[in-house]
Amino acid sequence: MKRTHPHSSHQGTNKEMKTSTESRPNEKDFLFRSPFKPEQQTQNIRTCLENINRDLAYIQSHGYDEFTKRRANYLEEDADVNKKDHQNLGSAFTGKLRDYQIFMLERAKKGNTIVHLGTGMGKTLIGIMLIKGFLACTNKGNAAAGGAKSILFLVPSIALAVQHTDSLRANLPCRIETACHTSSHSAKAREDIAAADIVVATHGSALNLLKHYQDILCLTNVCLLVIDECHYATGDHNYATILRKFYHPLKEGNRPRPRILGLTASPLINVSIRTNEEKLQSLLSEFESIMDSRLVGFPSDHKLVNSSFSNVEQVVIEYQPRENTSLPNHDNWKLHVSRKNEINQLQYLCNEVGPRVTAAYAAKLAREVSRNEFDQETSQQCENLKSYLSYVEKHLNELIVQDKAGPYGGHTDKMRKLERLLMTVLKDDSGSIEQTPVGIVFVKQRITAIALCNYFRLKGEEKARSLDDEFSPLEVGSRDHMNQSKELTDDSDVFKDAEENNIMDFGTFTDNNSHMIPQVPENGNSSRYPARDNLLRCDFVVRRPTHIFKYMNKTLNKCQLKKLEVDWLHQTEEIRSIIRKLRHRETNVLFATSIVEEGVDVEACSFVISFDALQNVKSFIQMKGRARQKDARFFVFADSTTNEKQLSLENASSVESMVHRFIARREVENIQEFNASGDNFVDCLLECAEETAMCREEYRTSMSSVDLSSSKSLLNRYSLSVPIDPSYRTSKQAISLHMPMYNDNFLILPSHIPPDMRVINLPSLFHDEPRKKKHSLMALAACVRLHKLGLLNDRLLPLSDVDMKSWLIENALHEIPSCKDTPLCSFQTPCESTTIVVYLYKLSQYGNTFSEEEKSFSSCNDSKVRLAVASLSPLPGDLPILSYCHSELGCIECTLSYVGTEELSEYDWHRLTDFHCVIFNARWRRKSKRRWLTFDDELVSRHRNPYVIGCLNSNDEIHWRYIDSIIDDFSRSEDERKEAVRSYDGTLVSPRVCCPTYNPTASYILYEASGKISEDEFATTEFKSFREYYATKYALNIDPKGRMFRARRIWEFPQSSISSHREHHAKQIPFIDLPQELCAESIVADPLLILHSIVLPQFLYKLERFLTAHSVIKHATSNYPNLGKCLSTIPIESITEALTAKSCSEAVSYDRLEWLGDAVLKLLHTDALLKWKRTSFLHEGYLSLLRSALGSNQRLCNCANVTGIVNFILLAPLSRAEWKPCGLRSLKQDVIEDDDNLRLTTPSDKVCADVIESLIGIIFLHHGINSSMSVACELGISFNYGDADDSITWSDLPVDSTLIDFAVSFLGVEKFQSPQLLVEATTHQSCLHKPVPSYQRLEWIGDAVLCLAIREWLFRFEANFTVPRLVVLETTLECNESLAFLGFQKGLCKFIDHRDSRLPKRFETFQRDLEKMERGLWCTGENDCL
């Protein structure tokens, strides 16, 4: 019995709704249309109006707030009723598990398992039984359980979530909750999830809970993780993300983690017809790695599988495409922009199925479309859309009537054949539910599914009884006729209306108010269903977009949250309804998108139709798996004229069989492993791994295996993977030199393998085997040898670049030794009871013009300014003498000399730092930006050599009186500084620095009154007087009798580094007259102090660089003795160059040294790899990869960071924005700029790597290659094991004396320690008959030697060459053309031993080209000989 709620017709809250009998037509328009049959219309409208009138009366008597509360109570009661009604879809399992299910269940109990079974073989049942076991172990199966772990069941869709929830509830007596976006949005829903024993969650909802609600859901509290359709756990899918981010970290950290059970029917989804077995193994291994599980399953024909599978007949239906019918242009209809894409989908539908179906669909849309409020679509735009859809319907129907819609009456050939096919497969309906044909039509686009369902429903209403094989044309043209048919309700708008939040559309074509719809009897007797009168009874189910913004952009109140829960319950009821109807045969055809492919139990179908071409093998397997009835058929539509590469039915079946066979072998092995008692397998106790593998005819690693059937292909794959010269891959003859050579009882591996490892001998035990098997056995032994040598990884695949680099770092390079973690400075601000000691260094400045200016000011002052550097630590004894060229002061030399120490109290320290700030606020601050510099004691502790600037008296003590006077001047306000100038009399005691009030950024030195007043004649004829000049120029009205002072502009303040190497004549600064009333004293008014601070920033910048170089020596000496010993004997200027980045904009940087150091490291790494027995035998291609890994920027950058060298890199240029003296930071409008000077405080990875290379380069220049090797090993960027056997196994081979004489003459070497190496150096790789390796290894060594030799020569040849020019010269010297020219000039080609018939002709051609060119070493252009 259905209850009538006050909210059942809440649209009646419109107070303008009339209630009288005469208003019935308007009320009918308000209801828009009736979702019921015509004969029910009158009674149902009357019921609706009664409910509306009752609600209006309740609102008038009790108020709308009371009505809302009452409505919320009914919603809650309705939700409770629905929760009870919804638990009726799943069925309890009462039978017995099959043998294979028991086997897989036992395997899942022992460890993480991926269950691979076909569709319908009971994967979910295995999961339920495993869950039941876990619940029993954790005492969660009873009501008294508390605090135990929960179980998480992941699914890819809401439909599967609903289905599995019902199945679990039917079989397990515990609390089960479903989590998807809608059902886990509220706090109450999340509380239910937290309290649940089992949580069935979609992957998106689970990921959201794990990310943001770990108090609700955390894998550490999950004992079992079941993943349905787990083949999605690859790439960026949420399954893979959950495992990578939340499961694997638990495994790595040895923390509690859940058991994993994966369920899938198609574990390998990215497979094509060209995929080989190695690729399948790689894909499966990767899949198992992500799942951290072992795949277990059985082939369908295995003896343990008692179930029998029907033979699914597979049929291809070819159709002819037709010329597309264009819909009317919609550009002028003023539609909302969000609707244009939907109109394009309508055009796609017309191209697929034809105008007839599209016209019927457009007519439905015109009646049902609602305004898209989310995208702010206006009512007028919505009305325009309805008008356009009506026009589309009319236009398409006119084409049909005029016979312009194609040869099939408005259908495409594809649609016509679908229609006939459905009638053919459905006409065998015998009337019994069990024998009624039922099937699924899969389509690619959701609009196609909805339109087809709408069309066949309309046609079913048009037809009264059964149909013939040929359909009669369906006349759809009038609006009245369409209103008579069975239609969708307003809530099933098929456009992507943003106001909805359903995940799927289900084509039930019923109203939510289920009491208005004829109900389905519980016994499922289809003869009593009204829909059984039609031959084709269809529904649709499609995936819909999720509009989460509806719930995220606003705060939901209690009523809205309850409404949201009811929406979720209605949605789950729709899912259950569609499955229930199929089981009871109320519907027999389901139009669906990919959502039904996986897992949703829509019934065992007698036919499945793929209306579009197959997309991938996974879809093929899943779709075909729905056809599980006896003699079921699977149809695929295919375009007969397309030339596009698409997956054919034949190829899909072949790929399915290939994957099935591949996995079947593993499955049989699983059975053997599971059932083995230990007596059925006798291990071959052979000491040699190669012979053991030959006896077993198989070789296994921890991750893969190889047998006789794949050994030769694997060996060939390795040989082709070796990085060789591309020219050797151009012909079969050339590539054969790098392939294995099979003989009767031995195998010769490629020439790059060392001679003592190159031959594989077949044991005598196998000499009587057939020739093909003997070759496979030797190839198997070769694979074992390559794996033991590390040339094949544990997957038995050739080593990749990543494999080589990771193996090298793990096995060869030790951990970089970290330095002592000592603070940069032990400075602490003095307090009342403590003092601080500073080391005073007098700053002396000399120069002709500078000294004259200093003397002129000192004669007017009773004291001479002597600036000093007050350092918190002693400075080195070899302080440099620095000189600068100033445009107005000429050459200035600066020196520092030690004068003693002094203890400072807290008060004295602050006085000294204030003086430090005053000087640089006057000299170095950015005036245009209104920034000031302030002192921060914290910055002092970060500085490596902290200091402040002070002032000394004639006794070389701190001049406190002068310092206090400067600080007092700086503390004056602007009015006080103006008043100070106005107080000047005619003669000043000493010149003062002033700023004009009309231009505060300019500074002038005022000497004395000039004797002029403002009315006096101006210097030029343009103005009559000074007064007129200022009135015209600056709009200032000054006193006519105002006094004028004689002044001179202050000297230029250089903002960056200035030259110290060029002669410069000082420019004279002219005197001018300034009015007294327009001047104010500067913040520092003493011109003598300003003079001494002119080049002070430049001097301190150079001093800091000098001190940094000293600090790096000290740091290296205390942490890395070899490095410290080398650096201590290198000039400071060179070390500074090696630490200077290009960002400093200095004349020199580490650029050249880094270029040289790169070659040094290249040779060091070459030597290290050759001397280590684990790499000395590798092919030079692999050696090059290892050498690159050793000298990679990542490794060198890590070295710079771990060793602390990164702290000494010079980055900041001399500019006000990037560099500030010690302890100073910017202050703008009383706010400290925290990000000030941070851009260049941390070097990039590339800069760190470059500095390491430059240090190696400078050590090589001053100490040679041996010291470079010791330092590189000490820093951990190279190694020197030297354990390789350097004895020459073919030393007894005689060496031609002619070859030795030629080498002595050619190379200028008096004697060779190992003359046999000359034989190797002249042996071509085609000489496989000789026990001598080819010259490739020596060529790889010579490349590094020649690179360093050329770079060193060029580096020393010209110090002014930039790196780009050096690179050009280096390339010219060591290019193939230059080296080949030298070799031919000396006759080297005569000594090359080879078996390649092409070489003599190439030699002759090159020789003729040389004679024509008549060019030598430096030639470029015209003829490239080789």
PDB file of N, CA, C and O in Angstrom, residues 50 146 223 273 344 429 449 502 516 619 669 705 743 845 882 940 1136 1145 1184 1213 1223 1293 1318:
ATOM      1  N   GLU A  50      -5.681  16.887  -6.260  1.00  0.00           N
ATOM      2  CA  GLU A  50      -6.097  16.776  -4.872  1.00  0.00           C
ATOM      3  C   GLU A  50      -4.892  16.921  -3.933  1.00  0.00           C
ATOM      4  O   GLU A  50      -4.982  17.591  -2.901  1.00  0.00           O
ATOM      5  N   GLY A 146      33.651  -5.448  17.521  1.00  0.00           N
ATOM      6  CA  GLY A 146      33.974  -4.043  17.698  1.00  0.00           C
ATOM      7  C   GLY A 146      35.449  -3.820  17.614  1.00  0.00           C
ATOM      8  O   GLY A 146      36.241  -4.543  18.192  1.00  0.00           O
ATOM      9  N   CYS A 223      41.426  -5.223   6.279  1.00  0.00           N
ATOM     10  CA  CYS A 223      42.077  -6.536   6.284  1.00  0.00           C
ATOM     11  C   CYS A 223      42.018  -7.202   4.925  1.00  0.00           C
ATOM     12  O   CYS A 223      42.865  -8.043   4.610  1.00  0.00           O
ATOM     13  N   ILE A 273      46.914  -7.974 -32.213  1.00  0.00           N
ATOM     14  CA  ILE A 273      47.287  -9.168 -32.947  1.00  0.00           C
ATOM     15  C   ILE A 273      48.787  -9.258 -33.125  1.00  0.00           C
ATOM     16  O   ILE A 273      49.344 -10.336 -33.330  1.00  0.00           O
ATOM     17  N   ASN A 344      25.574  18.877 -32.206  1.00  0.00           N
ATOM     18  CA  ASN A 344      26.518  18.085 -33.003  1.00  0.00           C
ATOM     19  C   ASN A 344      26.325  16.588 -32.753  1.00  0.00           C
ATOM     20  O   ASN A 344      26.488  15.772 -33.672  1.00  0.00           O
ATOM     21  N   ASP A 429       9.991 -16.313 -29.858  1.00  0.00           N
ATOM     22  CA  ASP A 429       9.439 -16.233 -28.497  1.00  0.00           C
ATOM     23  C   ASP A 429       8.336 -17.274 -28.339  1.00  0.00           C
ATOM     24  O   ASP A 429       7.297 -17.201 -28.993  1.00  0.00           O
ATOM     25  N   ALA A 449      21.905   4.973 -27.896  1.00  0.00           N
ATOM     26  CA  ALA A 449      21.122   4.030 -27.098  1.00  0.00           C
ATOM     27  C   ALA A 449      19.752   4.594 -26.757  1.00  0.00           C
ATOM     28  O   ALA A 449      18.722   3.906 -26.890  1.00  0.00           O
ATOM     29  N   ASN A 502      22.835  12.355 -11.664  1.00  0.00           N
ATOM     30  CA  ASN A 502      22.798  10.907 -11.801  1.00  0.00           C
ATOM     31  C   ASN A 502      24.046  10.441 -12.516  1.00  0.00           C
ATOM     32  O   ASN A 502      24.544  11.096 -13.408  1.00  0.00           O
ATOM     33  N   MET A 516       1.549   5.550  -9.261  1.00  0.00           N
ATOM     34  CA  MET A 516       0.772   5.882 -10.452  1.00  0.00           C
ATOM     35  C   MET A 516       0.990   4.872 -11.575  1.00  0.00           C
ATOM     36  O   MET A 516       0.348   4.967 -12.612  1.00  0.00           O
ATOM     37  N   SER A 619      36.820  -5.108 -24.725  1.00  0.00           N
ATOM     38  CA  SER A 619      35.388  -4.937 -24.968  1.00  0.00           C
ATOM     39  C   SER A 619      34.801  -6.164 -25.658  1.00  0.00           C
ATOM     40  O   SER A 619      33.685  -6.595 -25.360  1.00  0.00           O
ATOM     41  N   GLU A 669      50.653 -24.602 -14.503  1.00  0.00           N
ATOM     42  CA  GLU A 669      51.764 -24.612 -13.555  1.00  0.00           C
ATOM     43  C   GLU A 669      51.276 -24.353 -12.135  1.00  0.00           C
ATOM     44  O   GLU A 669      51.757 -24.964 -11.171  1.00  0.00           O
ATOM     45  N   SER A 705      60.852 -16.621 -17.164  1.00  0.00           N
ATOM     46  CA  SER A 705      61.415 -17.914 -17.519  1.00  0.00           C
ATOM     47  C   SER A 705      61.609 -17.969 -19.022  1.00  0.00           C
ATOM     48  O   SER A 705      60.994 -17.216 -19.781  1.00  0.00           O
ATOM     49  N   ASN A 743      76.954 -23.814 -34.729  1.00  0.00           N
ATOM     50  CA  ASN A 743      77.633 -24.940 -35.344  1.00  0.00           C
ATOM     51  C   ASN A 743      77.018 -26.223 -34.787  1.00  0.00           C
ATOM     52  O   ASN A 743      76.025 -26.192 -34.056  1.00  0.00           O
ATOM     53  N   GLN A 845      92.285  53.695   0.991  1.00  0.00           N
ATOM     54  CA  GLN A 845      91.985  53.950  -0.415  1.00  0.00           C
ATOM     55  C   GLN A 845      92.929  55.028  -0.930  1.00  0.00           C
ATOM     56  O   GLN A 845      93.118  56.064  -0.277  1.00  0.00           O
ATOM     57  N   LEU A 882      92.938  45.571  -4.311  1.00  0.00           N
ATOM     58  CA  LEU A 882      91.979  45.712  -5.401  1.00  0.00           C
ATOM     59  C   LEU A 882      91.993  47.139  -5.915  1.00  0.00           C
ATOM     60  O   LEU A 882      92.106  48.096  -5.135  1.00  0.00           O
ATOM     61  N   VAL A 940      73.259  37.527   9.871  1.00  0.00           N
ATOM     62  CA  VAL A 940      74.677  37.445  10.196  1.00  0.00           C
ATOM     63  C   VAL A 940      75.071  35.991  10.443  1.00  0.00           C
ATOM     64  O   VAL A 940      76.121  35.519   9.997  1.00  0.00           O
ATOM     65  N   THR A1136      88.266  30.867  -7.328  1.00  0.00           N
ATOM     66  CA  THR A1136      87.111  31.760  -7.455  1.00  0.00           C
ATOM     67  C   THR A1136      86.448  31.603  -8.821  1.00  0.00           C
ATOM     68  O   THR A1136      85.221  31.586  -8.931  1.00  0.00           O
ATOM     69  N   SER A1145      77.541  37.472 -13.891  1.00  0.00           N
ATOM     70  CA  SER A1145      77.836  38.486 -14.930  1.00  0.00           C
ATOM     71  C   SER A1145      79.249  39.038 -14.772  1.00  0.00           C
ATOM     72  O   SER A1145      79.497  40.208 -15.069  1.00  0.00           O
ATOM     73  N   SER A1184      79.207   2.955 -22.853  1.00  0.00           N
ATOM     74  CA  SER A1184      78.878   4.377 -23.037  1.00  0.00           C
ATOM     75  C   SER A1184      77.694   4.777 -22.170  1.00  0.00           C
ATOM     76  O   SER A1184      77.667   5.878 -21.599  1.00  0.00           O
ATOM     77  N   PRO A1213      74.927  38.434  -8.793  1.00  0.00           N
ATOM     78  CA  PRO A1213      75.697  39.502  -9.441  1.00  0.00           C
ATOM     79  C   PRO A1213      75.742  40.738  -8.551  1.00  0.00           C
ATOM     80  O   PRO A1213      74.956  40.871  -7.603  1.00  0.00           O
ATOM     81  N   GLY A1223      74.311  41.061   6.585  1.00  0.00           N
ATOM     82  CA  GLY A1223      73.354  41.430   7.625  1.00  0.00           C
ATOM     83  C   GLY A1223      72.229  42.330   7.190  1.00  0.00           C
ATOM     84  O   GLY A1223      71.364  42.643   7.997  1.00  0.00           O
ATOM     85  N   LEU A1293     100.048 -14.870 -29.472  1.00  0.00           N
ATOM     86  CA  LEU A1293      99.880 -14.576 -30.899  1.00  0.00           C
ATOM     87  C   LEU A1293     101.011 -13.649 -31.352  1.00  0.00           C
ATOM     88  O   LEU A1293     101.236 -12.603 -30.753  1.00  0.00           O
ATOM     89  N   LEU A1318      98.381  -3.752 -30.363  1.00  0.00           N
ATOM     90  CA  LEU A1318      98.377  -3.240 -31.734  1.00  0.00           C
ATOM     91  C   LEU A1318      97.579  -4.157 -32.647  1.00  0.00           C
ATOM     92  O   LEU A1318      96.931  -3.700 -33.599  1.00  0.00           O
TER      93      LEU A1318
END
